[in-house]
PDB file of C-alpha atoms and ligand atoms in Angstrom:
ATOM      1  CA  UNK G   2      15.853  -8.046  12.824  1.00 63.00           C
ATOM      2  CA  UNK G   3      16.201  -6.003  15.969  1.00 89.00           C
ATOM      3  CA  UNK G   4      13.404  -3.417  16.150  1.00 92.00           C
ATOM      4  CA  UNK G   5      15.571  -0.318  16.378  1.00 94.00           C
ATOM      5  CA  UNK G   6      17.833  -1.403  13.532  1.00 93.00           C
ATOM      6  CA  UNK G   7      14.800  -2.324  11.446  1.00 93.00           C
ATOM      7  CA  UNK G   8      13.234   1.077  11.937  1.00 95.00           C
ATOM      8  CA  UNK G   9      16.513   2.882  11.280  1.00 95.00           C
ATOM      9  CA  UNK G  10      17.219   1.032   8.042  1.00 94.00           C
ATOM     10  CA  UNK G  11      13.757   0.430   6.559  1.00 96.00           C
ATOM     11  CA  UNK G  12      13.706   0.360   2.769  1.00 97.00           C
ATOM     12  CA  UNK G  13      11.061  -0.628   0.284  1.00 98.00           C
ATOM     13  CA  UNK G  14      11.737  -3.585  -1.974  1.00 98.00           C
ATOM     14  CA  UNK G  15      10.400  -3.244  -5.521  1.00 97.00           C
ATOM     15  CA  UNK G  16       8.195  -6.150  -6.683  1.00 98.00           C
ATOM     16  CA  UNK G  17      10.641  -6.876  -9.532  1.00 97.00           C
ATOM     17  CA  UNK G  18      13.403  -7.440  -6.970  1.00 97.00           C
ATOM     18  CA  UNK G  19      11.416  -9.809  -4.763  1.00 98.00           C
ATOM     19  CA  UNK G  20      12.029 -13.500  -4.289  1.00 97.00           C
ATOM     20  CA  UNK G  21       9.001 -15.715  -4.979  1.00 97.00           C
ATOM     21  CA  UNK G  22       8.261 -16.341  -1.311  1.00 97.00           C
ATOM     22  CA  UNK G  23       4.747 -15.650  -0.063  1.00 98.00           C
ATOM     23  CA  UNK G  24       3.970 -15.346   3.633  1.00 98.00           C
ATOM     24  CA  UNK G  25       2.469 -18.409   5.287  1.00 98.00           C
ATOM     25  CA  UNK G  26      -0.991 -18.122   6.849  1.00 98.00           C
ATOM     26  CA  UNK G  27       0.616 -17.695  10.267  1.00 98.00           C
ATOM     27  CA  UNK G  28       3.018 -15.009   9.023  1.00 98.00           C
ATOM     28  CA  UNK G  29       0.210 -13.209   7.260  1.00 98.00           C
ATOM     29  CA  UNK G  30      -1.881 -13.235  10.423  1.00 98.00           C
ATOM     30  CA  UNK G  31       1.005 -11.609  12.291  1.00 98.00           C
ATOM     31  CA  UNK G  32       1.550  -9.031   9.557  1.00 98.00           C
ATOM     32  CA  UNK G  33      -2.120  -8.074   9.564  1.00 98.00           C
ATOM     33  CA  UNK G  34      -2.274  -7.872  13.356  1.00 98.00           C
ATOM     34  CA  UNK G  35       0.719  -5.491  13.309  1.00 98.00           C
ATOM     35  CA  UNK G  36      -0.773  -3.518  10.402  1.00 98.00           C
ATOM     36  CA  UNK G  37      -4.036  -2.854  12.193  1.00 98.00           C
ATOM     37  CA  UNK G  38      -2.468  -1.917  15.530  1.00 98.00           C
ATOM     38  CA  UNK G  39      -2.546   1.761  14.680  1.00 98.00           C
ATOM     39  CA  UNK G  40      -3.687   4.964  16.322  1.00 98.00           C
ATOM     40  CA  UNK G  41      -7.390   5.304  15.549  1.00 98.00           C
ATOM     41  CA  UNK G  42      -9.270   8.336  16.881  1.00 98.00           C
ATOM     42  CA  UNK G  43     -12.722   7.183  17.950  1.00 98.00           C
ATOM     43  CA  UNK G  44     -11.790   3.507  17.521  1.00 98.00           C
ATOM     44  CA  UNK G  45     -13.641   3.402  14.209  1.00 98.00           C
ATOM     45  CA  UNK G  46     -11.293   1.035  12.347  1.00 98.00           C
ATOM     46  CA  UNK G  47     -11.839   3.276   9.288  1.00 98.00           C
ATOM     47  CA  UNK G  48      -9.963   1.001   6.907  1.00 99.00           C
ATOM     48  CA  UNK G  49     -10.406  -2.342   5.241  1.00 98.00           C
ATOM     49  CA  UNK G  50      -7.754  -4.735   3.980  1.00 99.00           C
ATOM     50  CA  UNK G  51      -8.295  -6.931   0.910  1.00 98.00           C
ATOM     51  CA  UNK G  52      -6.010  -9.915   0.616  1.00 98.00           C
ATOM     52  CA  UNK G  53      -4.794 -11.328  -2.670  1.00 98.00           C
ATOM     53  CA  UNK G  54      -3.167 -14.709  -2.959  1.00 98.00           C
ATOM     54  CA  UNK G  55      -1.973 -15.747  -6.431  1.00 98.00           C
ATOM     55  CA  UNK G  56      -5.442 -16.881  -7.560  1.00 98.00           C
ATOM     56  CA  UNK G  57      -7.088 -13.639  -6.447  1.00 98.00           C
ATOM     57  CA  UNK G  58      -4.261 -11.634  -8.030  1.00 98.00           C
ATOM     58  CA  UNK G  59      -4.960 -13.320 -11.364  1.00 98.00           C
ATOM     59  CA  UNK G  60      -8.675 -12.567 -11.170  1.00 98.00           C
ATOM     60  CA  UNK G  61      -7.974  -8.970 -10.155  1.00 98.00           C
ATOM     61  CA  UNK G  62      -5.449  -8.649 -12.983  1.00 98.00           C
ATOM     62  CA  UNK G  63      -8.044  -9.736 -15.543  1.00 98.00           C
ATOM     63  CA  UNK G  64     -10.408  -7.103 -14.135  1.00 98.00           C
ATOM     64  CA  UNK G  65      -7.744  -4.394 -14.324  1.00 98.00           C
ATOM     65  CA  UNK G  66      -6.881  -5.368 -17.905  1.00 98.00           C
ATOM     66  CA  UNK G  67     -10.535  -5.146 -18.928  1.00 98.00           C
ATOM     67  CA  UNK G  68     -10.907  -1.761 -17.253  1.00 98.00           C
ATOM     68  CA  UNK G  69      -7.721  -0.496 -18.910  1.00 98.00           C
ATOM     69  CA  UNK G  70      -8.938  -1.659 -22.298  1.00 98.00           C
ATOM     70  CA  UNK G  71     -12.272   0.096 -21.737  1.00 98.00           C
ATOM     71  CA  UNK G  72     -10.528   3.362 -20.790  1.00 98.00           C
ATOM     72  CA  UNK G  73      -7.917   3.032 -23.557  1.00 98.00           C
ATOM     73  CA  UNK G  74      -9.600   1.495 -26.601  1.00 97.00           C
ATOM     74  CA  UNK G  75      -6.424   2.045 -28.632  1.00 97.00           C
ATOM     75  CA  UNK G  76      -4.326  -0.066 -26.228  1.00 97.00           C
ATOM     76  CA  UNK G  77      -2.320  -2.841 -27.832  1.00 98.00           C
ATOM     77  CA  UNK G  78      -1.871  -6.407 -26.593  1.00 97.00           C
ATOM     78  CA  UNK G  79       1.401  -5.599 -24.823  1.00 98.00           C
ATOM     79  CA  UNK G  80      -0.213  -2.794 -22.829  1.00 98.00           C
ATOM     80  CA  UNK G  81      -3.119  -5.000 -21.850  1.00 98.00           C
ATOM     81  CA  UNK G  82      -0.832  -7.866 -20.838  1.00 98.00           C
ATOM     82  CA  UNK G  83       1.169  -5.416 -18.712  1.00 98.00           C
ATOM     83  CA  UNK G  84      -1.984  -4.313 -16.923  1.00 98.00           C
ATOM     84  CA  UNK G  85      -3.127  -7.920 -16.418  1.00 98.00           C
ATOM     85  CA  UNK G  86       0.181  -8.644 -14.724  1.00 98.00           C
ATOM     86  CA  UNK G  87       0.173  -5.498 -12.567  1.00 98.00           C
ATOM     87  CA  UNK G  88      -1.283  -7.014  -9.356  1.00 98.00           C
ATOM     88  CA  UNK G  89       0.605 -10.291  -9.859  1.00 98.00           C
ATOM     89  CA  UNK G  90       4.087  -8.765  -9.635  1.00 98.00           C
ATOM     90  CA  UNK G  91       4.712  -9.945  -6.082  1.00 98.00           C
ATOM     91  CA  UNK G  92       4.001 -13.185  -4.255  1.00 98.00           C
ATOM     92  CA  UNK G  93       1.356 -11.516  -2.109  1.00 98.00           C
ATOM     93  CA  UNK G  94      -0.708  -8.347  -2.311  1.00 98.00           C
ATOM     94  CA  UNK G  95      -2.769  -6.413   0.206  1.00 99.00           C
ATOM     95  CA  UNK G  96      -5.027  -3.521  -0.779  1.00 99.00           C
ATOM     96  CA  UNK G  97      -5.620  -1.065   2.058  1.00 99.00           C
ATOM     97  CA  UNK G  98      -8.818   0.947   1.743  1.00 99.00           C
ATOM     98  CA  UNK G  99      -9.586   4.112   3.640  1.00 99.00           C
ATOM     99  CA  UNK G 100     -13.248   3.778   4.641  1.00 98.00           C
ATOM    100  CA  UNK G 101     -14.034   6.852   6.748  1.00 98.00           C
ATOM    101  CA  UNK G 102     -17.133   6.963   8.909  1.00 98.00           C
ATOM    102  CA  UNK G 103     -19.166  10.194   8.819  1.00 97.00           C
ATOM    103  CA  UNK G 104     -19.520  11.683  12.276  1.00 97.00           C
ATOM    104  CA  UNK G 105     -17.570  13.740  14.747  1.00 97.00           C
ATOM    105  CA  UNK G 106     -14.109  12.365  13.959  1.00 98.00           C
ATOM    106  CA  UNK G 107     -12.590  14.367  11.074  1.00 98.00           C
ATOM    107  CA  UNK G 108     -12.250  12.333   7.869  1.00 98.00           C
ATOM    108  CA  UNK G 109      -8.648  13.518   7.514  1.00 98.00           C
ATOM    109  CA  UNK G 110      -7.747  11.841  10.809  1.00 98.00           C
ATOM    110  CA  UNK G 111      -9.348   8.611   9.645  1.00 98.00           C
ATOM    111  CA  UNK G 112      -7.419   8.795   6.379  1.00 98.00           C
ATOM    112  CA  UNK G 113      -4.195   9.270   8.332  1.00 99.00           C
ATOM    113  CA  UNK G 114      -5.049   6.128  10.290  1.00 99.00           C
ATOM    114  CA  UNK G 115      -5.356   4.222   6.983  1.00 99.00           C
ATOM    115  CA  UNK G 116      -1.922   5.524   6.005  1.00 99.00           C
ATOM    116  CA  UNK G 117      -0.620   4.281   9.330  1.00 99.00           C
ATOM    117  CA  UNK G 118      -2.008   0.824   8.494  1.00 99.00           C
ATOM    118  CA  UNK G 119       0.024   0.861   5.282  1.00 99.00           C
ATOM    119  CA  UNK G 120       3.247   1.850   7.031  1.00 98.00           C
ATOM    120  CA  UNK G 121       2.685  -0.632   9.855  1.00 98.00           C
ATOM    121  CA  UNK G 122       2.125  -3.354   7.294  1.00 98.00           C
ATOM    122  CA  UNK G 123       5.497  -2.508   5.716  1.00 98.00           C
ATOM    123  CA  UNK G 124       7.121  -2.718   9.147  1.00 98.00           C
ATOM    124  CA  UNK G 125       5.329  -5.976   9.946  1.00 98.00           C
ATOM    125  CA  UNK G 126       6.511  -7.515   6.684  1.00 98.00           C
ATOM    126  CA  UNK G 127      10.079  -6.386   7.309  1.00 97.00           C
ATOM    127  CA  UNK G 128      10.023  -7.677  10.885  1.00 96.00           C
ATOM    128  CA  UNK G 129       9.061 -11.114   9.571  1.00 97.00           C
ATOM    129  CA  UNK G 130      11.857 -11.052   7.006  1.00 96.00           C
ATOM    130  CA  UNK G 131       9.810 -10.007   3.958  1.00 98.00           C
ATOM    131  CA  UNK G 132      10.280  -7.136   1.583  1.00 98.00           C
ATOM    132  CA  UNK G 133       7.337  -4.885   0.813  1.00 98.00           C
ATOM    133  CA  UNK G 134       6.450  -1.816  -1.209  1.00 98.00           C
ATOM    134  CA  UNK G 135       3.566   0.643  -0.976  1.00 98.00           C
ATOM    135  CA  UNK G 136       2.335   1.536  -4.455  1.00 98.00           C
ATOM    136  CA  UNK G 137      -0.739   3.321  -5.694  1.00 98.00           C
ATOM    137  CA  UNK G 138      -0.488   3.776  -9.500  1.00 98.00           C
ATOM    138  CA  UNK G 139      -3.572   4.476 -11.604  1.00 98.00           C
ATOM    139  CA  UNK G 140      -5.496   1.538 -10.217  1.00 98.00           C
ATOM    140  CA  UNK G 141      -5.750   3.342  -6.869  1.00 98.00           C
ATOM    141  CA  UNK G 142      -7.652   6.198  -8.476  1.00 98.00           C
ATOM    142  CA  UNK G 143     -10.248   4.429 -10.578  1.00 98.00           C
ATOM    143  CA  UNK G 144     -13.789   4.399  -9.167  1.00 98.00           C
ATOM    144  CA  UNK G 145     -14.719   1.076 -10.764  1.00 98.00           C
ATOM    145  CA  UNK G 146     -11.661  -0.651  -9.345  1.00 98.00           C
ATOM    146  CA  UNK G 147     -12.416   0.871  -5.948  1.00 98.00           C
ATOM    147  CA  UNK G 148     -15.915  -0.612  -6.153  1.00 98.00           C
ATOM    148  CA  UNK G 149     -14.476  -3.990  -7.124  1.00 98.00           C
ATOM    149  CA  UNK G 150     -12.402  -3.799  -3.950  1.00 98.00           C
ATOM    150  CA  UNK G 151     -15.552  -3.197  -1.929  1.00 98.00           C
ATOM    151  CA  UNK G 152     -15.078   0.561  -1.529  1.00 98.00           C
ATOM    152  CA  UNK G 153     -17.815   3.115  -2.087  1.00 98.00           C
ATOM    153  CA  UNK G 154     -16.589   6.308  -3.780  1.00 98.00           C
ATOM    154  CA  UNK G 155     -19.858   8.046  -2.828  1.00 97.00           C
ATOM    155  CA  UNK G 156     -19.011   7.533   0.860  1.00 97.00           C
ATOM    156  CA  UNK G 157     -15.496   8.908   0.461  1.00 98.00           C
ATOM    157  CA  UNK G 158     -13.761   5.548   0.442  1.00 98.00           C
ATOM    158  CA  UNK G 159     -10.401   5.471  -1.320  1.00 98.00           C
ATOM    159  CA  UNK G 160      -7.460   3.193  -1.896  1.00 99.00           C
ATOM    160  CA  UNK G 161      -4.733   4.131   0.599  1.00 99.00           C
ATOM    161  CA  UNK G 162      -2.293   1.782  -1.020  1.00 98.00           C
ATOM    162  CA  UNK G 163      -1.462  -1.529  -2.561  1.00 99.00           C
ATOM    163  CA  UNK G 164       1.181  -3.254  -0.462  1.00 99.00           C
ATOM    164  CA  UNK G 165       3.224  -5.722  -2.500  1.00 99.00           C
ATOM    165  CA  UNK G 166       4.906  -8.396  -0.385  1.00 98.00           C
ATOM    166  CA  UNK G 167       7.589 -10.953  -1.186  1.00 98.00           C
ATOM    167  CA  UNK G 168      10.913 -12.435  -0.249  1.00 98.00           C
ATOM    168  CA  UNK G 169      14.073 -10.346  -0.088  1.00 97.00           C
ATOM    169  CA  UNK G 170      16.785 -11.347  -2.553  1.00 96.00           C
ATOM    170  CA  UNK G 171      19.193  -8.661  -1.484  1.00 90.00           C
ATOM    171  CA  UNK G 172      18.972  -5.740   0.910  1.00 87.00           C
ATOM    172  CA  UNK G 173      18.410  -2.599  -1.171  1.00 91.00           C
ATOM    173  CA  UNK G 174      20.986   0.134  -0.860  1.00 93.00           C
ATOM    174  CA  UNK G 175      19.730   3.223   0.885  1.00 95.00           C
ATOM    175  CA  UNK G 176      18.400   6.242  -0.934  1.00 96.00           C
ATOM    176  CA  UNK G 177      19.082   9.828  -0.082  1.00 96.00           C
ATOM    177  CA  UNK G 178      17.063  10.919   2.956  1.00 96.00           C
ATOM    178  CA  UNK G 179      15.764  14.372   3.732  1.00 97.00           C
ATOM    179  CA  UNK G 180      18.028  16.524   5.818  1.00 97.00           C
ATOM    180  CA  UNK G 181      16.635  16.426   9.363  1.00 96.00           C
ATOM    181  CA  UNK G 182      17.901  19.928  10.005  1.00 96.00           C
ATOM    182  CA  UNK G 183      15.630  21.135   7.180  1.00 96.00           C
ATOM    183  CA  UNK G 184      12.511  19.131   7.897  1.00 97.00           C
ATOM    184  CA  UNK G 185      12.535  19.184  11.706  1.00 97.00           C
ATOM    185  CA  UNK G 186      13.141  22.616  13.161  1.00 95.00           C
ATOM    186  CA  UNK G 187      12.404  24.234  16.501  1.00 95.00           C
ATOM    187  CA  UNK G 188       9.140  26.104  16.283  1.00 95.00           C
ATOM    188  CA  UNK G 189       9.347  29.874  16.300  1.00 93.00           C
ATOM    189  CA  UNK G 190       6.535  32.311  16.952  1.00 93.00           C
ATOM    190  CA  UNK G 191       7.067  33.760  13.467  1.00 89.00           C
ATOM    191  CA  UNK G 192       5.734  30.453  12.083  1.00 82.00           C
ATOM    192  CA  UNK G 193       8.979  29.522  10.341  1.00 69.00           C
TER     193      UNK G 193
HETATM  194  C1  FMN V 219       0.759   6.887  -0.621  1.00 51.96           C
HETATM  195  C2  FMN V 219       1.993   6.433  -1.361  1.00 51.96           C
HETATM  196  C3  FMN V 219       1.878   6.009  -2.668  1.00 51.96           C
HETATM  197  C4  FMN V 219       3.006   5.609  -3.385  1.00 51.96           C
HETATM  198  N1  FMN V 219       2.844   5.206  -4.665  1.00 51.96           N
HETATM  199  C5  FMN V 219       3.936   4.905  -5.401  1.00 51.96           C
HETATM  200  C6  FMN V 219       3.786   4.522  -6.760  1.00 51.96           C
HETATM  201  O1  FMN V 219       2.686   4.430  -7.290  1.00 51.96           O
HETATM  202  N2  FMN V 219       4.917   4.270  -7.464  1.00 51.96           N
HETATM  203  C7  FMN V 219       6.176   4.356  -6.889  1.00 51.96           C
HETATM  204  O2  FMN V 219       7.162   4.120  -7.561  1.00 51.96           O
HETATM  205  N3  FMN V 219       6.322   4.673  -5.579  1.00 51.96           N
HETATM  206  C8  FMN V 219       5.245   4.959  -4.824  1.00 51.96           C
HETATM  207  N4  FMN V 219       5.391   5.295  -3.517  1.00 51.96           N
HETATM  208  C9  FMN V 219       6.767   5.371  -2.927  1.00 51.96           C
HETATM  209  C10 FMN V 219       7.326   4.018  -2.482  1.00 51.96           C
HETATM  210  O3  FMN V 219       6.407   3.317  -1.686  1.00 51.96           O
HETATM  211  C11 FMN V 219       8.609   4.189  -1.628  1.00 51.96           C
HETATM  212  O4  FMN V 219       8.303   4.833  -0.443  1.00 51.96           O
HETATM  213  C12 FMN V 219       9.677   4.957  -2.364  1.00 51.96           C
HETATM  214  O5  FMN V 219      10.093   4.214  -3.468  1.00 51.96           O
HETATM  215  C13 FMN V 219      10.872   5.290  -1.449  1.00 51.96           C
HETATM  216  O6  FMN V 219      11.466   4.150  -0.947  1.00 51.96           O
HETATM  217  P1  FMN V 219      11.618   3.863   0.624  1.00 51.96           P
HETATM  218  O7  FMN V 219      10.230   3.468   1.111  1.00 51.96           O
HETATM  219  O8  FMN V 219      12.613   2.750   0.710  1.00 51.96           O
HETATM  220  O9  FMN V 219      12.065   5.117   1.284  1.00 51.96           O
HETATM  221  C14 FMN V 219       4.283   5.648  -2.757  1.00 51.96           C
HETATM  222  C15 FMN V 219       4.395   6.056  -1.433  1.00 51.96           C
HETATM  223  C16 FMN V 219       3.269   6.457  -0.734  1.00 51.96           C
HETATM  224  C17 FMN V 219       3.411   6.917   0.687  1.00 51.96           C
END
């Protein structure tokens, strides 16, 4: 898709609406190169990407199910099966971790750079003809899952997002967008 049109029409594709097409190794390499070409104050690369093919998704799903069961001892089989399937809902999955480095660059700026990785990954997927969606859900906020992803909560690491990737069955219709006149206004000295 032409770049300008792609940027003007970007939409997320929900995992349930994806076709069962995973990126090839070469496509994935391109997606990841685009994803990591982000503004990065101090050139710290304060993010890490964890890649899940179908086998890794299954292993991760079993881990999530076990964690869910531990946190929710009353959970029934259906709930646990749902959690096991959570990371397997799309043909490919990338977890983006924010891994800030302590020093002179503010952590907030490093976290923004991790968010930029997520958005760039969406754009990279779209540019290569794939649908993608940035989800967090509870698994982004659990310290044990963060550790299993290689993040260290004690160092301020966090999950920036899980990016689900798959084929596009049909182009999603657009959703309502914020009114530019409301969200982008000339600055006034009064601060409004
Ligand atoms: C940090 C972040 C986390 C998100 N987590 C979720 C989520 O857990 N569940 C969800 O339905 N949408 C989540 N979203 C929103 C979707 O990714 C998506 O942006 C939204 O459905 C709007 O669709 P659009 O991207 O086509 O505008 C998240 C977005 C961001 C930026």
